[in-house]
Amino acid sequence: MRRRTVLSMIMAMAATAPLPLRAAEPPTYTLAVVPQFDLRQLESAWRPIIERLEASTGVRFVLVTEQSIPLFEKGLHAGAYDFAYMNPFHYVLANRRQGYAALVRDTETPLSGLVVVRKDSGITDVKALNGRKVAFPAPNAFGAALIPRAEFVRKFGIQITESYVRSHDSAYLNVVLGLADAAGGIRATFERQKPEIREMLRVVHETAAYTPHPLAAHPRVSADLVSRVKAEMLNIGRDPAMAPLLAAIPIKTIGIAADSDYDSLRILGLEAFVVEP
């Protein structure tokens, strides 16, 4: 009887003993990237960067790659992303509406837009696009659509028929296939086209150049984490092994971004050309 009582006591104690403590899960943050390129290209460029950020900060990052630029814009303007890599005018609007703060950017290569046509089209002057169809990845793609559309009206006094085809690659392909007379793009995406695509196209206009894309943080993110992310991004920029990945973003030389870097865009009056997603 006594043995049974002792055994019962041991079993009761085991049942009420506290379970071993599990290691706390690290907090999770989202990092969204404007979908300029094919989503597989974004994943291959940003995944190693995400892993470096996780190792150095001790938090987890979820890479967000939306299916289109307008979907990215919806999330950005709703403040859905903790961190986001966005185009310059996205930043102007996101800073005004949500308080996003710029952390780092390419400090070497300014951003300009391109307008391309088929080499055999006979179009050699951008003014010849008056009344013609021009393909763009999205209305608010800064270099590839927003600035070219503004310059068509303000600089050249022409009207075009706009066609929005979701990506830079699709815009170029629309011209190659004869579905559009011209396309808007940027140097980085144009140079990454397959040779057989690029060799069929000719640049007829390059826009004015502006401060390029920043990586920015939402104000809900702690100042400590923002500081750690900024520091690690600068470390990544100093690592020669990471240079090909930064080039794929594209960032040639990474440096600190300031909100004032984008003041030149704030006075352009581009709101007249913005299409709300």
Tab-separated table of N, CA and C in Angstrom, residues 137-197:
chain	number	residue	atom	x	y	z
A	137	PRO	N	5.321	49.396	-67.541
A	137	PRO	CA	5.069	48.333	-66.558
A	137	PRO	C	3.909	48.654	-65.622
A	138	ALA	N	3.759	49.914	-65.231
A	138	ALA	CA	2.677	50.350	-64.338
A	138	ALA	C	2.649	51.865	-64.373
A	139	PRO	N	1.516	52.498	-64.065
A	139	PRO	CA	1.440	53.958	-64.165
A	139	PRO	C	2.466	54.693	-63.319
A	140	ASN	N	2.763	54.162	-62.108
A	140	ASN	CA	3.613	54.888	-61.168
A	140	ASN	C	5.027	54.330	-61.067
A	141	ALA	N	5.419	53.488	-62.024
A	141	ALA	CA	6.816	53.061	-62.100
A	141	ALA	C	7.620	54.312	-62.447
A	142	PHE	N	8.445	54.782	-61.525
A	142	PHE	CA	8.983	56.138	-61.609
A	142	PHE	C	9.757	56.394	-62.896
A	143	GLY	N	10.880	55.693	-63.081
A	143	GLY	CA	11.691	55.932	-64.264
A	143	GLY	C	11.064	55.411	-65.533
A	144	ALA	N	10.329	54.305	-65.407
A	144	ALA	CA	9.800	53.626	-66.591
A	144	ALA	C	8.473	54.183	-67.080
A	145	ALA	N	7.763	54.946	-66.245
A	145	ALA	CA	6.445	55.425	-66.665
A	145	ALA	C	6.149	56.849	-66.204
A	146	LEU	N	6.328	57.115	-64.915
A	146	LEU	CA	5.891	58.403	-64.374
A	146	LEU	C	6.650	59.568	-65.002
A	147	ILE	N	7.984	59.497	-64.999
A	147	ILE	CA	8.778	60.571	-65.586
A	147	ILE	C	8.606	60.637	-67.107
A	148	PRO	N	8.662	59.509	-67.843
A	148	PRO	CA	8.417	59.606	-69.290
A	148	PRO	C	7.050	60.211	-69.623
A	149	ARG	N	6.000	59.792	-68.907
A	149	ARG	CA	4.668	60.338	-69.196
A	149	ARG	C	4.615	61.831	-68.939
A	150	ALA	N	5.267	62.272	-67.855
A	150	ALA	CA	5.296	63.707	-67.561
A	150	ALA	C	6.075	64.463	-68.635
A	151	GLU	N	7.200	63.912	-69.080
A	151	GLU	CA	8.005	64.594	-70.090
A	151	GLU	C	7.319	64.606	-71.453
A	152	PHE	N	6.574	63.555	-71.780
A	152	PHE	CA	5.824	63.563	-73.038
A	152	PHE	C	4.936	64.800	-73.108
A	153	VAL	N	4.259	65.096	-72.010
A	153	VAL	CA	3.320	66.221	-71.977
A	153	VAL	C	4.048	67.549	-71.832
A	154	ARG	N	4.929	67.653	-70.845
A	154	ARG	CA	5.529	68.942	-70.484
A	154	ARG	C	6.693	69.346	-71.373
A	155	LYS	N	7.494	68.386	-71.800
A	155	LYS	CA	8.694	68.693	-72.570
A	155	LYS	C	8.477	68.604	-74.069
A	156	PHE	N	7.684	67.597	-74.492
A	156	PHE	CA	7.531	67.364	-75.929
A	156	PHE	C	6.147	67.734	-76.459
A	157	GLY	N	5.182	67.945	-75.575
A	157	GLY	CA	3.846	68.334	-76.005
A	157	GLY	C	3.141	67.287	-76.839
A	158	ILE	N	3.345	66.013	-76.514
A	158	ILE	CA	2.703	64.949	-77.276
A	158	ILE	C	1.744	64.159	-76.394
A	159	GLN	N	0.796	63.524	-77.019
A	159	GLN	CA	-0.170	62.662	-76.348
A	159	GLN	C	0.016	61.242	-76.874
A	160	ILE	N	0.019	60.300	-75.964
A	160	ILE	CA	0.197	58.907	-76.382
A	160	ILE	C	-0.952	58.072	-75.813
A	161	THR	N	-1.093	56.865	-76.340
A	161	THR	CA	-2.037	55.894	-75.781
A	161	THR	C	-1.257	54.989	-74.841
A	162	GLU	N	-1.666	54.965	-73.590
A	162	GLU	CA	-0.927	54.216	-72.568
A	162	GLU	C	-1.409	52.771	-72.486
A	163	SER	N	-0.459	51.857	-72.359
A	163	SER	CA	-0.766	50.437	-72.162
A	163	SER	C	0.062	49.941	-70.989
A	164	TYR	N	-0.594	49.393	-69.953
A	164	TYR	CA	0.114	48.945	-68.755
A	164	TYR	C	0.153	47.420	-68.739
A	165	VAL	N	1.381	46.872	-68.697
A	165	VAL	CA	1.574	45.447	-68.967
A	165	VAL	C	2.263	44.691	-67.834
A	166	ARG	N	2.308	45.274	-66.621
A	166	ARG	CA	2.690	44.609	-65.370
A	166	ARG	C	4.180	44.590	-65.060
A	167	SER	N	5.062	44.520	-66.070
A	167	SER	CA	6.486	44.418	-65.762
A	167	SER	C	7.307	45.098	-66.850
A	168	HIS	N	8.566	45.422	-66.513
A	168	HIS	CA	9.482	45.987	-67.493
A	168	HIS	C	9.700	45.008	-68.641
A	169	ASP	N	9.900	43.730	-68.308
A	169	ASP	CA	10.136	42.724	-69.340
A	169	ASP	C	8.991	42.691	-70.343
A	170	SER	N	7.764	42.734	-69.832
A	170	SER	CA	6.599	42.684	-70.720
A	170	SER	C	6.511	43.930	-71.595
A	171	ALA	N	6.880	45.072	-71.055
A	171	ALA	CA	6.837	46.309	-71.846
A	171	ALA	C	7.778	46.210	-73.044
A	172	TYR	N	9.007	45.758	-72.803
A	172	TYR	CA	9.954	45.600	-73.910
A	172	TYR	C	9.455	44.568	-74.915
A	173	LEU	N	8.914	43.467	-74.407
A	173	LEU	CA	8.447	42.405	-75.291
A	173	LEU	C	7.272	42.868	-76.149
A	174	ASN	N	6.428	43.728	-75.605
A	174	ASN	CA	5.312	44.267	-76.388
A	174	ASN	C	5.807	45.022	-77.609
A	175	VAL	N	6.922	45.721	-77.478
A	175	VAL	CA	7.488	46.441	-78.621
A	175	VAL	C	8.067	45.458	-79.629
A	176	VAL	N	8.803	44.480	-79.148
A	176	VAL	CA	9.406	43.478	-80.039
A	176	VAL	C	8.331	42.761	-80.851
A	177	LEU	N	7.206	42.453	-80.211
A	177	LEU	CA	6.127	41.715	-80.872
A	177	LEU	C	5.206	42.607	-81.699
A	178	GLY	N	5.451	43.905	-81.674
A	178	GLY	CA	4.612	44.809	-82.455
A	178	GLY	C	3.293	45.145	-81.805
A	179	LEU	N	3.158	44.874	-80.525
A	179	LEU	CA	1.920	45.175	-79.800
A	179	LEU	C	1.893	46.604	-79.279
A	180	ALA	N	3.042	47.262	-79.275
A	180	ALA	CA	3.149	48.665	-78.890
A	180	ALA	C	4.234	49.309	-79.735
A	181	ASP	N	4.128	50.616	-79.922
A	181	ASP	CA	5.113	51.334	-80.734
A	181	ASP	C	6.372	51.674	-79.951
A	182	ALA	N	6.232	51.751	-78.641
A	182	ALA	CA	7.378	52.091	-77.793
A	182	ALA	C	7.117	51.544	-76.405
A	183	ALA	N	8.163	51.577	-75.577
A	183	ALA	CA	8.023	51.121	-74.191
A	183	ALA	C	8.848	52.006	-73.281
A	184	GLY	N	8.376	52.149	-72.049
A	184	GLY	CA	9.144	52.832	-71.024
A	184	GLY	C	9.897	51.820	-70.190
A	185	GLY	N	11.115	52.174	-69.787
A	185	GLY	CA	11.918	51.285	-68.954
A	185	GLY	C	12.991	52.082	-68.243
A	186	ILE	N	13.940	51.389	-67.665
A	186	ILE	CA	15.114	52.022	-67.073
A	186	ILE	C	16.348	51.276	-67.554
A	187	ARG	N	17.508	51.890	-67.380
A	187	ARG	CA	18.738	51.311	-67.903
A	187	ARG	C	18.993	49.910	-67.349
A	188	ALA	N	18.759	49.737	-66.037
A	188	ALA	CA	19.068	48.448	-65.408
A	188	ALA	C	18.240	47.311	-65.994
A	189	THR	N	16.951	47.543	-66.230
A	189	THR	CA	16.123	46.469	-66.764
A	189	THR	C	16.366	46.270	-68.259
A	190	PHE	N	16.661	47.344	-68.967
A	190	PHE	CA	16.946	47.225	-70.397
A	190	PHE	C	18.210	46.399	-70.624
A	191	GLU	N	19.250	46.665	-69.841
A	191	GLU	CA	20.515	45.966	-70.032
A	191	GLU	C	20.441	44.507	-69.605
A	192	ARG	N	19.429	44.148	-68.821
A	192	ARG	CA	19.288	42.762	-68.382
A	192	ARG	C	18.399	41.935	-69.306
A	193	GLN	N	17.925	42.537	-70.377
A	193	GLN	CA	17.152	41.766	-71.336
A	193	GLN	C	18.054	40.781	-72.080
A	194	LYS	N	17.461	39.703	-72.546
A	194	LYS	CA	18.215	38.753	-73.356
A	194	LYS	C	18.759	39.478	-74.590
A	195	PRO	N	19.946	39.123	-75.043
A	195	PRO	CA	20.545	39.823	-76.193
A	195	PRO	C	19.617	39.884	-77.403
A	196	GLU	N	18.881	38.807	-77.651
A	196	GLU	CA	18.006	38.793	-78.830
A	196	GLU	C	16.853	39.790	-78.704
A	197	ILE	N	16.468	40.132	-77.472
A	197	ILE	CA	15.440	41.155	-77.243
A	197	ILE	C	16.067	42.537	-77.346
